[in-house]
GROMACS .gro file of C-alpha atoms in nm:
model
  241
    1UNK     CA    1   0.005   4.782   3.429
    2UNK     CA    2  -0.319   4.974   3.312
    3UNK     CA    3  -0.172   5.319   3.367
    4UNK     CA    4   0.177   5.236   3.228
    5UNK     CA    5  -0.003   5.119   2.892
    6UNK     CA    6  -0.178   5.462   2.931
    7UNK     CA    7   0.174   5.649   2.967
    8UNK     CA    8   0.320   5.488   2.674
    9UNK     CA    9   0.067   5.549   2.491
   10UNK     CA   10   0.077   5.930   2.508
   11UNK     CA   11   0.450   5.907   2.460
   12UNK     CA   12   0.438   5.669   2.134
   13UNK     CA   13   0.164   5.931   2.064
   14UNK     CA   14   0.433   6.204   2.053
   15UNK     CA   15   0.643   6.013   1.873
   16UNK     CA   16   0.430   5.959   1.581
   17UNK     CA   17   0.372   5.564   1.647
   18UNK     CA   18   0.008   5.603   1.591
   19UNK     CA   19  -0.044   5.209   1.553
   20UNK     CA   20   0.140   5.123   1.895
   21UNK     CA   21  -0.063   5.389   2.089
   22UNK     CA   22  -0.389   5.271   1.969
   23UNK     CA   23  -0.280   4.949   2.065
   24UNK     CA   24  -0.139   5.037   2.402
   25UNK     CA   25  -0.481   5.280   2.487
   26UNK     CA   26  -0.712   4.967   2.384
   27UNK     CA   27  -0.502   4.776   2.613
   28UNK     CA   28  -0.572   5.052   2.921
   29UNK     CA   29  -0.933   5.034   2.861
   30UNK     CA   30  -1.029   4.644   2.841
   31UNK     CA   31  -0.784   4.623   3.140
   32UNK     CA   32  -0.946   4.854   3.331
   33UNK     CA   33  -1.301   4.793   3.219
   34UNK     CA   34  -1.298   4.432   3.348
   35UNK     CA   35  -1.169   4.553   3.695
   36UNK     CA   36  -1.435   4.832   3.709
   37UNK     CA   37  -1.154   5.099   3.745
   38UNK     CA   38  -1.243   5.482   3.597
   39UNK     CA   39  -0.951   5.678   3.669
   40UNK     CA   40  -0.687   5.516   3.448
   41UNK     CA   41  -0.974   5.445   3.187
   42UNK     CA   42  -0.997   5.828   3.143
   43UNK     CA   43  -0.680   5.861   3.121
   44UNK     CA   44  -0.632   5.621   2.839
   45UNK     CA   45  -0.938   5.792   2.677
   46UNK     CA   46  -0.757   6.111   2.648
   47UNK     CA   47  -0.466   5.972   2.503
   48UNK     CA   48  -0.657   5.808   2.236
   49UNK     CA   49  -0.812   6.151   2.195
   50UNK     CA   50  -0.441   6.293   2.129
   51UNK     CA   51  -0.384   6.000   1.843
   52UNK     CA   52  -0.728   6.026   1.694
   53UNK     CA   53  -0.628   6.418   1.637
   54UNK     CA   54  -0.340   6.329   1.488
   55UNK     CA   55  -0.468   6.081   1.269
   56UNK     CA   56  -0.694   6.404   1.216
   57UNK     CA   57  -1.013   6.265   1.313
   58UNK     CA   58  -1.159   6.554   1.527
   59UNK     CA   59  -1.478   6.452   1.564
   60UNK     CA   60  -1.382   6.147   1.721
   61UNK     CA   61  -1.126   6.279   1.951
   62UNK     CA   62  -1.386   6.556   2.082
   63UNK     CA   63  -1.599   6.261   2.160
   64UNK     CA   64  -1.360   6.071   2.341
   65UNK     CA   65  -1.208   6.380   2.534
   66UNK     CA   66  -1.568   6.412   2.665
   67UNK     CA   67  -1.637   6.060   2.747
   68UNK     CA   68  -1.300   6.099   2.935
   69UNK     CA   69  -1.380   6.401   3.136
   70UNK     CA   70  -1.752   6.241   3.195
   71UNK     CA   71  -1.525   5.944   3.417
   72UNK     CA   72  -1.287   6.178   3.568
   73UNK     CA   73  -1.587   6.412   3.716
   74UNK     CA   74  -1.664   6.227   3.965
   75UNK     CA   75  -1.314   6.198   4.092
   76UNK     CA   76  -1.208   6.553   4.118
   77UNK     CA   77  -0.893   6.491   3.882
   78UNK     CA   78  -0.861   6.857   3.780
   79UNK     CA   79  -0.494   6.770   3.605
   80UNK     CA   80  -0.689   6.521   3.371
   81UNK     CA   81  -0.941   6.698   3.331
   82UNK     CA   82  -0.731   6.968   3.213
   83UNK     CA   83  -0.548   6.764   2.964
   84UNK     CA   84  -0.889   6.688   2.783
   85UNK     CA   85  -1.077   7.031   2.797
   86UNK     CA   86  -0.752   7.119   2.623
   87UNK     CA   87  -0.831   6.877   2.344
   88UNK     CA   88  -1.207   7.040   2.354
   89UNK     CA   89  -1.050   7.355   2.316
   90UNK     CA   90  -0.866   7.278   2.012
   91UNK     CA   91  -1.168   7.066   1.876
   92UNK     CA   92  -1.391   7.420   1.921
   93UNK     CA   93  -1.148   7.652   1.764
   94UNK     CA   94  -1.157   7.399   1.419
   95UNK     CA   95  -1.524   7.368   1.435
   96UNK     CA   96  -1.506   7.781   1.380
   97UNK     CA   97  -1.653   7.885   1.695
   98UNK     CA   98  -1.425   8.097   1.864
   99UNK     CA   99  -1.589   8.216   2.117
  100UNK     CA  100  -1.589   7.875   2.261
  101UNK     CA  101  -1.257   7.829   2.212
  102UNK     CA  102  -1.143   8.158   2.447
  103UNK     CA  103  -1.412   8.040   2.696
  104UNK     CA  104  -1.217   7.692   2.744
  105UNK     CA  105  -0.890   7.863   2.737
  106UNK     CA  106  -0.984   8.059   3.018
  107UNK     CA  107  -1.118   7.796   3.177
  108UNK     CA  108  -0.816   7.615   3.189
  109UNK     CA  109  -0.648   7.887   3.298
  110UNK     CA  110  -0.833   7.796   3.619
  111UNK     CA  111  -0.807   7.418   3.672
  112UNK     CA  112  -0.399   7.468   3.620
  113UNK     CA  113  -0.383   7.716   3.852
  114UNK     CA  114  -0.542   7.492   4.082
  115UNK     CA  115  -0.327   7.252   4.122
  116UNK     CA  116  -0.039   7.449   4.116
  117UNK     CA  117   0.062   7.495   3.766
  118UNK     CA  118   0.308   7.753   3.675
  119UNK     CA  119   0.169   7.743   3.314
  120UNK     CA  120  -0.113   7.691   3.191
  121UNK     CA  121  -0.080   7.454   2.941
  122UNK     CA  122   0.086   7.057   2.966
  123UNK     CA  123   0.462   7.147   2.801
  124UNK     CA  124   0.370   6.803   2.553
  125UNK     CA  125   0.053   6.996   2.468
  126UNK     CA  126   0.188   7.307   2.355
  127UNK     CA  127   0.248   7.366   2.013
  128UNK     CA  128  -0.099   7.290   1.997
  129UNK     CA  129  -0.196   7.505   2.238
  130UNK     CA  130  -0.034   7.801   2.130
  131UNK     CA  131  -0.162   7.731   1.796
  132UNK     CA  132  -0.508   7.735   1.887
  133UNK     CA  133  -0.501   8.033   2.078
  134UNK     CA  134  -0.325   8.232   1.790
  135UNK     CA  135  -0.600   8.082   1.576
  136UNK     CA  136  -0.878   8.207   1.854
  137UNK     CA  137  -0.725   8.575   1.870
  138UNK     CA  138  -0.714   8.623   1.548
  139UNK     CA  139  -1.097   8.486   1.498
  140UNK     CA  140  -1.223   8.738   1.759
  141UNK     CA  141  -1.210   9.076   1.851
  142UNK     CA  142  -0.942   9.179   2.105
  143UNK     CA  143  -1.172   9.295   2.344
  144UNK     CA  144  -1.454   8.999   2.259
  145UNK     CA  145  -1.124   8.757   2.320
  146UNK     CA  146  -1.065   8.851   2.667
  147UNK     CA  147  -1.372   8.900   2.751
  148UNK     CA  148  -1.468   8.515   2.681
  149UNK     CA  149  -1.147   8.380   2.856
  150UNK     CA  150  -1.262   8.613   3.149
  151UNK     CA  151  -1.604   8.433   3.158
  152UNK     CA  152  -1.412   8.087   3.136
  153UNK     CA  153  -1.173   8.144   3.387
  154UNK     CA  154  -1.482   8.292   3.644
  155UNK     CA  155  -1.635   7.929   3.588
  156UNK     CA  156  -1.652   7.717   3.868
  157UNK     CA  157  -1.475   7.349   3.843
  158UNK     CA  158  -1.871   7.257   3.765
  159UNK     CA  159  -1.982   7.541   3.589
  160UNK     CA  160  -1.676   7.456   3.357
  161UNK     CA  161  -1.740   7.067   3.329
  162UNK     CA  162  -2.060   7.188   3.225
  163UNK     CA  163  -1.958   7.369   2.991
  164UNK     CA  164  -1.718   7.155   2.864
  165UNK     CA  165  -1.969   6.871   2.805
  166UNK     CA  166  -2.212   7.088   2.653
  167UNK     CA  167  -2.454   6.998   2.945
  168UNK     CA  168  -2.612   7.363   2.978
  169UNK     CA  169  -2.498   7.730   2.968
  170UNK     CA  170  -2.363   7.741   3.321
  171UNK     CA  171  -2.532   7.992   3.557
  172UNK     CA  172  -2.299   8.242   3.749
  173UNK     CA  173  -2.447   8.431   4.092
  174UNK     CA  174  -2.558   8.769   4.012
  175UNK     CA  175  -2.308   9.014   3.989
  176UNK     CA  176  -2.237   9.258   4.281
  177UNK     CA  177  -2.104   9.619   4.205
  178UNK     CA  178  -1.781   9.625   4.280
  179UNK     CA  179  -1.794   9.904   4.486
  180UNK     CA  180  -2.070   9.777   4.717
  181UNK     CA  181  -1.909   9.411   4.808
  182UNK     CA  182  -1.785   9.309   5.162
  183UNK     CA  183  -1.442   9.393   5.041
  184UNK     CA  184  -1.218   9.657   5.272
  185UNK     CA  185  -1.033   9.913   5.075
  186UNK     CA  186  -0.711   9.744   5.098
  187UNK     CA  187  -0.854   9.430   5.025
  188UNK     CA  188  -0.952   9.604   4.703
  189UNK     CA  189  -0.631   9.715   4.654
  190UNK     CA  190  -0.508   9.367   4.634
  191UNK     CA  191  -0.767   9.282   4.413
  192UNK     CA  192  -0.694   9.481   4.173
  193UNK     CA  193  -0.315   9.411   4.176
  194UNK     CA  194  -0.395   9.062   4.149
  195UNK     CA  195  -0.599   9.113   3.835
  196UNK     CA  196  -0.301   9.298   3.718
  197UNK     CA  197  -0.096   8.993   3.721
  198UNK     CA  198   0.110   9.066   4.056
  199UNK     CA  199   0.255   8.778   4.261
  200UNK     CA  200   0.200   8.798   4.687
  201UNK     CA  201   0.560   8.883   4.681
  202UNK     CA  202   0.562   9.186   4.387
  203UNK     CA  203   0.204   9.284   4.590
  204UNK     CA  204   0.398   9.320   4.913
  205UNK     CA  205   0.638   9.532   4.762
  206UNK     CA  206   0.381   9.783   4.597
  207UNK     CA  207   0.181   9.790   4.911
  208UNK     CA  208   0.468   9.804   5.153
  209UNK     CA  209   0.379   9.526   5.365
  210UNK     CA  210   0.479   9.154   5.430
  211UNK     CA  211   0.428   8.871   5.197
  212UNK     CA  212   0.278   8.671   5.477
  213UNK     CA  213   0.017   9.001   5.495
  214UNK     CA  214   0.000   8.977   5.135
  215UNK     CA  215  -0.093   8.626   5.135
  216UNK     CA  216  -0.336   8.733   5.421
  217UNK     CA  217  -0.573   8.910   5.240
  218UNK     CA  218  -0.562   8.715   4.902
  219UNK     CA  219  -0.676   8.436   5.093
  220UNK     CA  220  -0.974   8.669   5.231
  221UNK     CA  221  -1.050   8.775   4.869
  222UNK     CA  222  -1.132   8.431   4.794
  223UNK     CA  223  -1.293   8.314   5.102
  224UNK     CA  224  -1.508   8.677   5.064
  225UNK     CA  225  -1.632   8.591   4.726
  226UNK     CA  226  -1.662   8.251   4.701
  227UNK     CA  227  -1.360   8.227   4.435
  228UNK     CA  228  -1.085   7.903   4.436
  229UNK     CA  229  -0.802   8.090   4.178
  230UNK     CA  230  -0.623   8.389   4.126
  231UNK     CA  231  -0.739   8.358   3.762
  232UNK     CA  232  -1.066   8.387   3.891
  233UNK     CA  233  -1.006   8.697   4.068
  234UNK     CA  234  -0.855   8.899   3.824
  235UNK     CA  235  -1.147   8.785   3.580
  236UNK     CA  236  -1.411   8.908   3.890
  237UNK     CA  237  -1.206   9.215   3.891
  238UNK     CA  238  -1.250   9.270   3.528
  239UNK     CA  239  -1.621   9.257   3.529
  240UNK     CA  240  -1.675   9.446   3.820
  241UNK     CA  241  -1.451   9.761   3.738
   0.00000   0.00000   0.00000
């Protein structure tokens, strides 16, 4: 009952029915507060984020977006957890501090790719998405730009709920020359055609071997340097080129 009071409320939400949301999200939480339940509760928290936006009360909707990633930690729920570093996102691009901004859009770019998202952005979420990342280019430097959505997308899932919740400047290992890691010289190869935005099947083709092979040694990548994403890798790649 809970999380179909939480799914209306996102779609009344979308609709504009900011009264019957609130209603509907206040109905989620005392629900699931009285039966100790977080997951749902978070959920419900992020769609009163979405209303309180659109009522156009940021402040409050950045607070609830964290609150709501705070009970969705400890569950591993990447896909909600997505939805409301979104909302911090947008929250840090009107605040004027872009820099922020591209570090959370890179971040997502991460926890969608994850859990196998073919975009990275939830399709109800993105006018507002693409808004704020036309709003964050054109804030920042080109090269400043991708260099912050690099950094976010390198984050670990806790190095970016840190981040996200303002917790503490997340520390990264120290960086190895990128000539001088374990990596074999065709591993490198993929690598770098990874960072260039190549799928296993387009990096078969360039390297003349299987996609099963190609698969092969993107998995390796990974495993060799501690990475979970593709989005990762290409923003390793960046950094160490």
């Amino acid at each position: 009952m809970a999380e179909c009071a939480f799914k209306r409320a996102v779609m009344e939400t979308l609709l504009g029915h900011h009264d019957r949301a609130l209603a509907l999200c206040r109905e989620a939480q005392t629900l699931t507060a009285a039966h100790g339940e977080s997951w749902i509760r978070g959920d419900a928290l992020f769609a009163e984020a979405l209303v309180r936006r659109q009522l156009g009360d940021r402040c409050q909707a950045d607070t609830l977006a964290r609150e709501a990633v705070r009970l969705l930690r400890p569950l591993g729920d990447r896909w909600g957890i997505a939805l409301c570093v979104e909302v911090l996102a947008w929250s840090a691009a009107d605040d004027g501090d872009p820099e922020r901004a591209a570090c959370l859009l890179g971040a997502l770019r991460s926890l969608w790719e994850s859990v196998g998202g073919a975009s990275f952005v939830a399709p109800f979420m993105r006018e507002s998405h693409d808004r704020c990342e036309r709003d964050t280019r054109a804030a920042l430097p080109a090269r400043a730009y991708e260099r912050a959505v690099r950094r976010g997308a390198a984050l670990s899932l806790d190095g970016t709920l840190s981040y996200a919740l303002q917790e503490a400047v997340p520390t990264e290992p120290p960086a190895l020359p990128y000539a001088h890691t374990s990596l074999t010289r065709r591993e490198r190869e993929v690598a770098d055609l990874v960072a260039a935005g190549l799928g296993n099947q387009e990096i078969a083709a360039t390297l003349v071997i299987a996609r099963r092979t190609a698969e092969t040694h993107v998995s390796r990548v990974l495993a060799k340097l501690g990475l979970s994403s593709r989005a990762q890798l290409a923003a390793w790649v960046h950094e160490h080129r």
